[in-house]
mmCIF file of C-alpha atoms in Angstrom:
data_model
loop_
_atom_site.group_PDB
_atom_site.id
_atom_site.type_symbol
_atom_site.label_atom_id
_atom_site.label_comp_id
_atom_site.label_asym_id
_atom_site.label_seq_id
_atom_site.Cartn_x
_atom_site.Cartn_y
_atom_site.Cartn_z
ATOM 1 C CA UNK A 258 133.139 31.787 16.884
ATOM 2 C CA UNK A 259 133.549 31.209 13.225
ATOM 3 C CA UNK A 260 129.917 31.937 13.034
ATOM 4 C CA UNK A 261 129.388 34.885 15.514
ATOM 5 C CA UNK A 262 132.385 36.967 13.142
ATOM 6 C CA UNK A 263 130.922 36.433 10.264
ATOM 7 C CA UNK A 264 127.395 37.435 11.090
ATOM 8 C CA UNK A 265 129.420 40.908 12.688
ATOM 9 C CA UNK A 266 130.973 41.013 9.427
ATOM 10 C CA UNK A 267 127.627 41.086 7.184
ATOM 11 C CA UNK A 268 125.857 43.182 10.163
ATOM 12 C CA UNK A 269 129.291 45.813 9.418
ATOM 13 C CA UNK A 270 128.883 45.443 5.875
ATOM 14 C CA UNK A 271 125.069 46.244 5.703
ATOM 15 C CA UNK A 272 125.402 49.162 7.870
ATOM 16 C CA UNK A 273 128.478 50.850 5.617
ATOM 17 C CA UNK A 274 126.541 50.119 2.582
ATOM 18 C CA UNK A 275 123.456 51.987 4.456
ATOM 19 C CA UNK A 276 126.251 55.039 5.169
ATOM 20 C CA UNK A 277 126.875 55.173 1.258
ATOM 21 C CA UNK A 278 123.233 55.142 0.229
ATOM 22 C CA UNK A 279 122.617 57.481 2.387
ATOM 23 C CA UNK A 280 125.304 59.826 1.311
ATOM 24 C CA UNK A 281 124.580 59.709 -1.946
ATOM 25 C CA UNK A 282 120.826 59.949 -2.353
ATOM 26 C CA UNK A 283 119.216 63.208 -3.538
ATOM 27 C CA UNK A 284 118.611 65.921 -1.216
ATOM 28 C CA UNK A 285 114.668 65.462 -0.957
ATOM 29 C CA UNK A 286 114.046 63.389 2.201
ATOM 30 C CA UNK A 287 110.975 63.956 3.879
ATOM 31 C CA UNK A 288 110.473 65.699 7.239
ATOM 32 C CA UNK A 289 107.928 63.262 9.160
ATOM 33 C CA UNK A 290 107.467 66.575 11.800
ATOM 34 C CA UNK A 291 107.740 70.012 11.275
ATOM 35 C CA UNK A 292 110.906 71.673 13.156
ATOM 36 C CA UNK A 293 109.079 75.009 13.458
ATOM 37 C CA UNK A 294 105.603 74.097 13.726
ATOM 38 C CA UNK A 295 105.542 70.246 14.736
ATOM 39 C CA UNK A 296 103.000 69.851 12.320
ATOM 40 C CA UNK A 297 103.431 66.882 9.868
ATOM 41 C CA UNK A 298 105.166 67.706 6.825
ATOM 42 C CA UNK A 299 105.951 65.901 3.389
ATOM 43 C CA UNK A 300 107.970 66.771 0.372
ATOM 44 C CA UNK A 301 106.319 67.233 -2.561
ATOM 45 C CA UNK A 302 107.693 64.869 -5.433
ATOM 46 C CA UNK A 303 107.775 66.472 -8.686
ATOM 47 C CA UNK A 304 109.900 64.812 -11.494
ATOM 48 C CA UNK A 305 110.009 67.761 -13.990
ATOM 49 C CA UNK A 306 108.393 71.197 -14.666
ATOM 50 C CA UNK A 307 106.642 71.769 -18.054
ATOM 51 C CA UNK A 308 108.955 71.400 -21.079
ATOM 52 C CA UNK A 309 111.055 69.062 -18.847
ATOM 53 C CA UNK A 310 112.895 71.890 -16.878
ATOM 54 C CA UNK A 311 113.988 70.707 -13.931
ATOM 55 C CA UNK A 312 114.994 74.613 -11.933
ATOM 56 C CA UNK A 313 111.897 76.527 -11.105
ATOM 57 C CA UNK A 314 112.860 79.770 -10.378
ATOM 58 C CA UNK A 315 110.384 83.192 -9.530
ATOM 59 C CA UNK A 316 110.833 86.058 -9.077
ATOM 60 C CA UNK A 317 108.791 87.940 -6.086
ATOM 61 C CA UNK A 318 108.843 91.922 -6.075
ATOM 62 C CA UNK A 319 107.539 92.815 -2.703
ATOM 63 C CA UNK A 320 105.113 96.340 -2.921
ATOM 64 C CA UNK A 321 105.578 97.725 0.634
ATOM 65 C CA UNK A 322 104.833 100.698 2.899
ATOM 66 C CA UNK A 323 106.627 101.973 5.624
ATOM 67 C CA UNK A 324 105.507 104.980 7.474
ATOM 68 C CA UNK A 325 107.866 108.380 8.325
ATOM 69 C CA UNK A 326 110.536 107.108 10.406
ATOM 70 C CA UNK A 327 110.062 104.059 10.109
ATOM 71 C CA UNK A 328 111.726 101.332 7.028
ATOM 72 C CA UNK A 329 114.757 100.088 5.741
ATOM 73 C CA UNK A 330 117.314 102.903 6.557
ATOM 74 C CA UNK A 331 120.183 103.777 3.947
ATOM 75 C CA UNK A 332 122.264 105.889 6.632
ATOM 76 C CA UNK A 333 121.419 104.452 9.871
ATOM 77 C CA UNK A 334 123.283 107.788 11.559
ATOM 78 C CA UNK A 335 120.667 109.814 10.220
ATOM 79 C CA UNK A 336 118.030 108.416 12.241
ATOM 80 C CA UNK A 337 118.153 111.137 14.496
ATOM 81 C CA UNK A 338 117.843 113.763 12.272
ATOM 82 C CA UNK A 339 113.854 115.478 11.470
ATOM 83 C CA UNK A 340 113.522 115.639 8.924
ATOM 84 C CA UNK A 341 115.045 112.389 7.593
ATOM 85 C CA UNK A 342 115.545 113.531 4.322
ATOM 86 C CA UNK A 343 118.042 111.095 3.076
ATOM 87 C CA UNK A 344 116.452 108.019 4.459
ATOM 88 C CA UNK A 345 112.776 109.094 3.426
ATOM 89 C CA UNK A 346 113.973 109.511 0.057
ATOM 90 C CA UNK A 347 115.324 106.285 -0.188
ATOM 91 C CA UNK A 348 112.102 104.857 0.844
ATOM 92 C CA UNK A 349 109.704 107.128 -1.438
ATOM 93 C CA UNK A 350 112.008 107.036 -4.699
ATOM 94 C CA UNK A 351 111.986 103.203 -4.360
ATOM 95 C CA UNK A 352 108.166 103.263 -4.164
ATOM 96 C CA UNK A 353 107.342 106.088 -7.264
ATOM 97 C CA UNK A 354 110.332 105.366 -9.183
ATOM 98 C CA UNK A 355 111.487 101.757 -8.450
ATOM 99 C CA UNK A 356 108.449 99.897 -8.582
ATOM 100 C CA UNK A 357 107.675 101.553 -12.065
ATOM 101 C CA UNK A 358 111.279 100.270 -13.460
ATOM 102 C CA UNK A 359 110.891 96.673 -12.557
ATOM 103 C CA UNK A 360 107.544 96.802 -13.977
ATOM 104 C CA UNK A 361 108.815 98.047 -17.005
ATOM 105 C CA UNK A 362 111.694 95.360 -16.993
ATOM 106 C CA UNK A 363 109.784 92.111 -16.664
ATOM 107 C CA UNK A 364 107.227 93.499 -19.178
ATOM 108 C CA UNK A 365 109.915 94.075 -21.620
ATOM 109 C CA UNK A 366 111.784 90.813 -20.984
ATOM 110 C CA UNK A 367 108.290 88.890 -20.901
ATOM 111 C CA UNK A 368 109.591 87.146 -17.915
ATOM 112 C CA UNK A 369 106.722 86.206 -15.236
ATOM 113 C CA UNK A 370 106.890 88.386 -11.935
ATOM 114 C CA UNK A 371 105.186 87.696 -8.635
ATOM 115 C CA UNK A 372 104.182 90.749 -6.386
ATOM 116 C CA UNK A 373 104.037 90.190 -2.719
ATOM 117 C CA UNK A 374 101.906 92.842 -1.540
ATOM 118 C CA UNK A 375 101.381 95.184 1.254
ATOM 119 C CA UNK A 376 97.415 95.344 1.989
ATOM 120 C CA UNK A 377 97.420 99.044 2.751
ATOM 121 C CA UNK A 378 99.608 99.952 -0.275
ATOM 122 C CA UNK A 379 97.093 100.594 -2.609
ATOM 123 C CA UNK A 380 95.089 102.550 -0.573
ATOM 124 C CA UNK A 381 98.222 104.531 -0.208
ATOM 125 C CA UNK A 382 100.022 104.893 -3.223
ATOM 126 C CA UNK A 383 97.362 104.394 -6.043
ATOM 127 C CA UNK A 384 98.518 106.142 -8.912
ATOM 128 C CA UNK A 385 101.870 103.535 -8.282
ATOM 129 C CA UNK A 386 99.555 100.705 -7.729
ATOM 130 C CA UNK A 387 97.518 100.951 -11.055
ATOM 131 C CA UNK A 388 100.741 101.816 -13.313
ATOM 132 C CA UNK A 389 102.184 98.478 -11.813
ATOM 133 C CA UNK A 390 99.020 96.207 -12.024
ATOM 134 C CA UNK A 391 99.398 97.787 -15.682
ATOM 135 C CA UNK A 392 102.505 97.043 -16.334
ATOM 136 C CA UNK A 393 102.424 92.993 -15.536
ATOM 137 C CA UNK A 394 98.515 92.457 -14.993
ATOM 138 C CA UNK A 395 98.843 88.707 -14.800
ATOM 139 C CA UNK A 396 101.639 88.847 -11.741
ATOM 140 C CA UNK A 397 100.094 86.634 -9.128
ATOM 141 C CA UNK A 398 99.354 88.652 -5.601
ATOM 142 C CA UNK A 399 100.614 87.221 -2.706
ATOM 143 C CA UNK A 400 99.353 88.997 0.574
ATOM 144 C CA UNK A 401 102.469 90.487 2.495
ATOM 145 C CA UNK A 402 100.603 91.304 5.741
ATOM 146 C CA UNK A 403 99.178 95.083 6.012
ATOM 147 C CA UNK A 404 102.062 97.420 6.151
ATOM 148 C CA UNK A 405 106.059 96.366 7.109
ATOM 149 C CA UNK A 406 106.608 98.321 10.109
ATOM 150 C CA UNK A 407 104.086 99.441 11.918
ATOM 151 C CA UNK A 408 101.491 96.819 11.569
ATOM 152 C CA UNK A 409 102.740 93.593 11.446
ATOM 153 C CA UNK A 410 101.328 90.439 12.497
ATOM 154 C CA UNK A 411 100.348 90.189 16.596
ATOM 155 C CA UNK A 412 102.217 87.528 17.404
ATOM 156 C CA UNK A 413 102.193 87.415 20.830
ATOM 157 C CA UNK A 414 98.286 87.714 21.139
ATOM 158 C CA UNK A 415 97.434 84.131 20.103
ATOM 159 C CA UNK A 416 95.771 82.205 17.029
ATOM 160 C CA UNK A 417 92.392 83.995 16.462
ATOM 161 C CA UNK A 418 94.364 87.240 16.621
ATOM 162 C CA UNK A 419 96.725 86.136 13.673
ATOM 163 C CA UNK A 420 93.488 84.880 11.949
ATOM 164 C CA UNK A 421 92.103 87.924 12.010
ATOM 165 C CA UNK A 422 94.881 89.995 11.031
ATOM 166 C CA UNK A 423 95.121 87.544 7.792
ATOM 167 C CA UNK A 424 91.660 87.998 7.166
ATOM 168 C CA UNK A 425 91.897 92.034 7.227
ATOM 169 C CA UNK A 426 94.660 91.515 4.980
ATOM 170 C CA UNK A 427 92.811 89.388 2.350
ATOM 171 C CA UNK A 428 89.577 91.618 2.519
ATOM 172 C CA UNK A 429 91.885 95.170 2.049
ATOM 173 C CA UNK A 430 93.770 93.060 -0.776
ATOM 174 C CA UNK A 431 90.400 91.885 -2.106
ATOM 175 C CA UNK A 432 88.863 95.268 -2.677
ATOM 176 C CA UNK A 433 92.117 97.077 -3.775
ATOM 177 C CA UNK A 434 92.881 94.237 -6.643
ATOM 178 C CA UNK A 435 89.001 92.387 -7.433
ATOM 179 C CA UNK A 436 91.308 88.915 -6.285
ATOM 180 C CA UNK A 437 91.445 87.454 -2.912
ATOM 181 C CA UNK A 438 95.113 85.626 -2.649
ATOM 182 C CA UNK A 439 95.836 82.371 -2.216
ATOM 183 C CA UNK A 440 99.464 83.030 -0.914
ATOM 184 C CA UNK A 441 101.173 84.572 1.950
ATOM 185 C CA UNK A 442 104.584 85.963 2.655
ATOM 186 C CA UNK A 443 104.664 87.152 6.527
ATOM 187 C CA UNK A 444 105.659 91.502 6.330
ATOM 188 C CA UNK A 445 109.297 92.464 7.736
ATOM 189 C CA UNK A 446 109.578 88.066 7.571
ATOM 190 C CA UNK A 447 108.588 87.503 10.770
ATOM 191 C CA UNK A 448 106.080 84.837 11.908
ATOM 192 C CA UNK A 449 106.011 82.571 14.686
ATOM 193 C CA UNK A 450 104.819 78.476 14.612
ATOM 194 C CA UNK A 451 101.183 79.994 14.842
ATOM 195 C CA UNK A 452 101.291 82.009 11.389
ATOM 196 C CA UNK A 453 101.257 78.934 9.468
ATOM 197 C CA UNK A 454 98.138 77.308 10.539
ATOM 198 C CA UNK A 455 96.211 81.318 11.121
ATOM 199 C CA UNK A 456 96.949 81.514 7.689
ATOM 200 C CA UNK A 457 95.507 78.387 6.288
ATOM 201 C CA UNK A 458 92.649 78.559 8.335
ATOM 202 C CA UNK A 459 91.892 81.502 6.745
ATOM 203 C CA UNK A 460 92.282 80.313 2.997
ATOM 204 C CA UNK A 461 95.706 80.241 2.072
ATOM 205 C CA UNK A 462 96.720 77.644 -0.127
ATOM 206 C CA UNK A 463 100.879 78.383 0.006
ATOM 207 C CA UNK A 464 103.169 80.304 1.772
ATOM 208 C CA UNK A 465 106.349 81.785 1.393
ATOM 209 C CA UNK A 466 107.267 81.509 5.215
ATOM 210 C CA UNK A 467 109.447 77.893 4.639
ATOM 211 C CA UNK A 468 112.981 79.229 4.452
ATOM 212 C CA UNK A 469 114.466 75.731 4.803
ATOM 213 C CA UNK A 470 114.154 73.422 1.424
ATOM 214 C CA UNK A 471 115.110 73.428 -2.508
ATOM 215 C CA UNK A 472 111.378 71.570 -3.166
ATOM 216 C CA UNK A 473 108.089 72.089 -2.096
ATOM 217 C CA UNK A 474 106.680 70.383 0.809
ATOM 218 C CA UNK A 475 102.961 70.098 1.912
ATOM 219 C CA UNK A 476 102.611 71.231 5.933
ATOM 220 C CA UNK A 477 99.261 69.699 7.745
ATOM 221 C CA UNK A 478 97.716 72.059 8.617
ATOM 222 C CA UNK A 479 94.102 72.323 8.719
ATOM 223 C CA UNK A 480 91.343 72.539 6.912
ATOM 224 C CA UNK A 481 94.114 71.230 4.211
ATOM 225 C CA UNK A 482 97.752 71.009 3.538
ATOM 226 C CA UNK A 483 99.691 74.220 3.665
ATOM 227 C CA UNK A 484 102.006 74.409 0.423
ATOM 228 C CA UNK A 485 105.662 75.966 1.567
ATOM 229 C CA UNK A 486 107.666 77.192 -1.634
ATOM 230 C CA UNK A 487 110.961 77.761 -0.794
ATOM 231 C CA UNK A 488 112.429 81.380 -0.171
ATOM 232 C CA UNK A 489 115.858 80.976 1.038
ATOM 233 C CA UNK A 490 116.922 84.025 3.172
ATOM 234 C CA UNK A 491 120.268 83.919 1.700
ATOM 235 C CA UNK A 492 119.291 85.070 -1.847
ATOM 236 C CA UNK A 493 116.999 87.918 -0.612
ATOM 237 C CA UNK A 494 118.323 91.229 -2.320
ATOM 238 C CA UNK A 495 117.524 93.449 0.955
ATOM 239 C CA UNK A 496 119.393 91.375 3.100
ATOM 240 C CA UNK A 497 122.009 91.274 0.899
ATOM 241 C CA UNK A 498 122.161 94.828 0.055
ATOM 242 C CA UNK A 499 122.006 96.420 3.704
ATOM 243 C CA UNK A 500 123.287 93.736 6.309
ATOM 244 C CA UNK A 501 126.125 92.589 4.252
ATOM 245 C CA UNK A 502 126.307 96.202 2.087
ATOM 246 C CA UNK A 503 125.969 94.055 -1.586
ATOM 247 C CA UNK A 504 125.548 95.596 -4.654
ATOM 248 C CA UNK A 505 123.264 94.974 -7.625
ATOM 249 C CA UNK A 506 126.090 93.380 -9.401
ATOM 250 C CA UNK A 507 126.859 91.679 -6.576
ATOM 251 C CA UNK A 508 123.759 89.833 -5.944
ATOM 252 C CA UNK A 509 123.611 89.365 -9.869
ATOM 253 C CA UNK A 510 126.488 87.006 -9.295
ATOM 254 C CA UNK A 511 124.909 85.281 -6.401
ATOM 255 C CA UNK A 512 121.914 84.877 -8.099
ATOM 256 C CA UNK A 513 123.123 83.298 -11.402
ATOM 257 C CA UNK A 514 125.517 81.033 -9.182
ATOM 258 C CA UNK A 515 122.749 80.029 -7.195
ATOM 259 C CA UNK A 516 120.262 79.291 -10.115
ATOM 260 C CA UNK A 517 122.974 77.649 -12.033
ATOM 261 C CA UNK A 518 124.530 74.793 -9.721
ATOM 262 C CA UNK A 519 121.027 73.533 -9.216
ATOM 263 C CA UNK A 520 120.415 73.332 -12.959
ATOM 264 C CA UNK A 521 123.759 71.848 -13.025
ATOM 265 C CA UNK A 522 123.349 69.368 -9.820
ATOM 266 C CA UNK A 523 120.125 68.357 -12.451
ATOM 267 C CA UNK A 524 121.635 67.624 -15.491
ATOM 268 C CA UNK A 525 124.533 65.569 -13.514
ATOM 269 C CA UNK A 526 121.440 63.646 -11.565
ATOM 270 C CA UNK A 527 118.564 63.482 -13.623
ATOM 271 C CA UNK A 528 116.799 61.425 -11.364
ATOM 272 C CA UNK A 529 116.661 63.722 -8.898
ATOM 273 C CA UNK A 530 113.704 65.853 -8.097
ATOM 274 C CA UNK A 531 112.819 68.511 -9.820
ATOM 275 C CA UNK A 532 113.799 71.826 -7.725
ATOM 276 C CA UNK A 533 112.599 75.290 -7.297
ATOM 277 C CA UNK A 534 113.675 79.152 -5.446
ATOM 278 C CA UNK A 535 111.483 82.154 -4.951
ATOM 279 C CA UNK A 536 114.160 85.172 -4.924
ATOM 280 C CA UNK A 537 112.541 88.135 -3.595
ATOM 281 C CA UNK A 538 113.385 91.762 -4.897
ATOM 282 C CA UNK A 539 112.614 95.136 -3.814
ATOM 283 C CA UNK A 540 112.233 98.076 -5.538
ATOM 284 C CA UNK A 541 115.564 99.929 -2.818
ATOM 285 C CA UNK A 542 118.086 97.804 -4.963
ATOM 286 C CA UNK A 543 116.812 96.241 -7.642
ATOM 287 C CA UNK A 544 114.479 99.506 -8.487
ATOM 288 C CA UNK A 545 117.613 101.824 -8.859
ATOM 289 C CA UNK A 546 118.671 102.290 -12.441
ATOM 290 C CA UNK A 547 121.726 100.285 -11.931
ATOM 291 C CA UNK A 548 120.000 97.870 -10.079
ATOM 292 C CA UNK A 549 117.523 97.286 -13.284
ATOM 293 C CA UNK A 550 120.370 97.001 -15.395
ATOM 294 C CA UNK A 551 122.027 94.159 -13.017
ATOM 295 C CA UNK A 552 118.600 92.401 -12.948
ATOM 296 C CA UNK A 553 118.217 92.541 -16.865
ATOM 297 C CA UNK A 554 121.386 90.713 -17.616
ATOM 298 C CA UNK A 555 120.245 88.343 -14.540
ATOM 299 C CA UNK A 556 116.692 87.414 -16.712
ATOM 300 C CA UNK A 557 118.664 87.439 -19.930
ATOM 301 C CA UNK A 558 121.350 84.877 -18.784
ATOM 302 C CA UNK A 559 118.559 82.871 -16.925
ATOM 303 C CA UNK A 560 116.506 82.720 -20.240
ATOM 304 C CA UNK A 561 119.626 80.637 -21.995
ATOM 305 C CA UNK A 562 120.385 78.391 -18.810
ATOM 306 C CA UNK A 563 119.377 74.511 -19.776
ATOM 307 C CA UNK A 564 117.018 73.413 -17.691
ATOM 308 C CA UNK A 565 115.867 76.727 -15.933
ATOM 309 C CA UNK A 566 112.219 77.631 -15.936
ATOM 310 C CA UNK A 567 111.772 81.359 -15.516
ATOM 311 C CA UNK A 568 107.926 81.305 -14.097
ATOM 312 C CA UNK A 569 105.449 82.747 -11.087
ATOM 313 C CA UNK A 570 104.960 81.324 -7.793
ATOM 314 C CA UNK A 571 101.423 80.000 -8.722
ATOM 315 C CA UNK A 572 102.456 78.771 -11.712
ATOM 316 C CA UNK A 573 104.879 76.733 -9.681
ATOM 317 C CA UNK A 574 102.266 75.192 -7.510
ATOM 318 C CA UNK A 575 99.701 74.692 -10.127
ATOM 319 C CA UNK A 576 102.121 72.691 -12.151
ATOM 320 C CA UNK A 577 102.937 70.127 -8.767
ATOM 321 C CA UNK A 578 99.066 69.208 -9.426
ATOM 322 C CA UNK A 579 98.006 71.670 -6.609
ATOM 323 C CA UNK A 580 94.706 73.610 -7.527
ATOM 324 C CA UNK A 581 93.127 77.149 -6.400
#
């Protein structure tokens, strides 16, 4: 008996041992399956960015069309109404006006900016589209689908449908910009398991779909791995501003909170991996002149944060050791 307690003893003091390793490891355990996909999927290890930054953050301005009647609506009770004139203007000042400012913005602050782009937009809007590219040539394009609202991805038609819709997308983006993109950010968010492996089949070395992590991770998909930067849904300025009716300077808050308890989580662990967030923007709130004004003191407060590295989404994947 003497024998038989003690060995319950060690067995009890292995496993609470186990319990405290466990709850105090970093965050950055790997995910043998997929929870969306089932595909196998690994975390990407990366010990530091360049310069020894250990907070990767980019910024993603998305570039969108809507259609009449259809979009992000500012008064919802106006719906009705023909014309829409307050919701149509909402839409059309954030596409000649906004886009234009943030340009402007991240060319003065000489932060990097990454465009996720509407194929059809410009086709559409190309006076807006050249004073952009203009404005931050070197912005990497990350295909956003053809249009947000009316043509969006056919999910419920199978794989080769999604295949081909990605491929329409890369060819329109192709001839619009001279690049063909190596990214992907499903329009109005909305993808199903299929996206992710339509998309890599058809080129796409990284998407912006993964919602769920603070580091990259490599899905298996096939021909090879499908790269998922983070984009947590919770830092998204649209969501913010018309679900949960934030302002500019509200989201500058969230965003500097956000950006600065991970840098701070890193200097208090060190030897945890290094992390990174794609924040995505649009031109409705960020585009207005307050919004601008919210966003500059955003970059310039990032720019003095230890340990933050204010970059673009390719630059991001480039430096894990991934190449285009």
């Amino acid at each position: 008996m003497p024998i038989l307690a003690a060995v319950r003893a060690f067995g009890s003091a292995l496993t609470a041992i186990a319990l405290l390793v466990a709850a105090t490891a970093p965050a950055i355990a790997q995910t043998a399956t997929d929870w969306i996909t089932g595909l196998p999927r690994e975390a990407m290890h990366v010990k530091a960015w360049p310069g020894g930054k250990k907070v990767a953050v980019c910024f993603v301005l998305y570039v969108e069309v809507w259609g009449h009647d259809h979009g992000p609506n500012f008064r919802p009770d106006m719906n009705g109404r023909t014309p829409d004139l307050v919701d149509e203007a909402f839409r059309q000042y954030a596409i000649e006006w906004g886009l234009p400012r943030v340009g402007r913005l991240f060319k003065e602050t000489g932060v990097p900016l990454s465009l996720a782009l509407n194929a059809q937009f410009p086709e559409q809007q190309p006076a807006v589209w050249k004073e952009l590219r203009a404005l931050v040539p070197k912005a990497p394009v990350v295909a956003h689908g053809l249009n947000n609202s009316t043509d969006l991805l056919p999910l419920d038609k199978g794989p080769d449908a999604q295949r081909a819709y990605v491929r329409r997308t890369l060819d329109m983006i192709e001839k619009s910009t001279g690049q063909r993109s190596a990214g992907w950010s499903s329009p109005s968010v909305y993808p199903n398991a299929e996206t992710f492996a339509a998309t890599a089949a058809e080129g796409i070395r990284y998407s912006l779909d993964g919602m769920d992590s603070d580091v990259l991770s490599r899905l298996g998909t096939k021909p090879r791995p499908l790269v998922l930067l983070p984009y947590p849904p919770t830092v998204v300025d649209m969501g913010q501003y018309l679900a949960r009716f934030k302002e500019a300077t509200d989201l500058e808050r969230l965003w500097l909170d956000y950006v600065g308890e991970l840098a701070r989580e890193a200097a208090a662990h060190p030897d945890r991996e290094a992390t990174v967030v794609a924040i995505g923007i649009h031109p409705f709130v960020i585009g207005t002149p307050a919004g601008t004004a919210s966003m500059r003191r955003v970059l310039d407060s990032l720019k003095k944060t230890n340990g933050v590295w204010l970059t673009d989404v390719e630059a991001v994947i480039k430096a894990a050791g991934e190449s285009f």
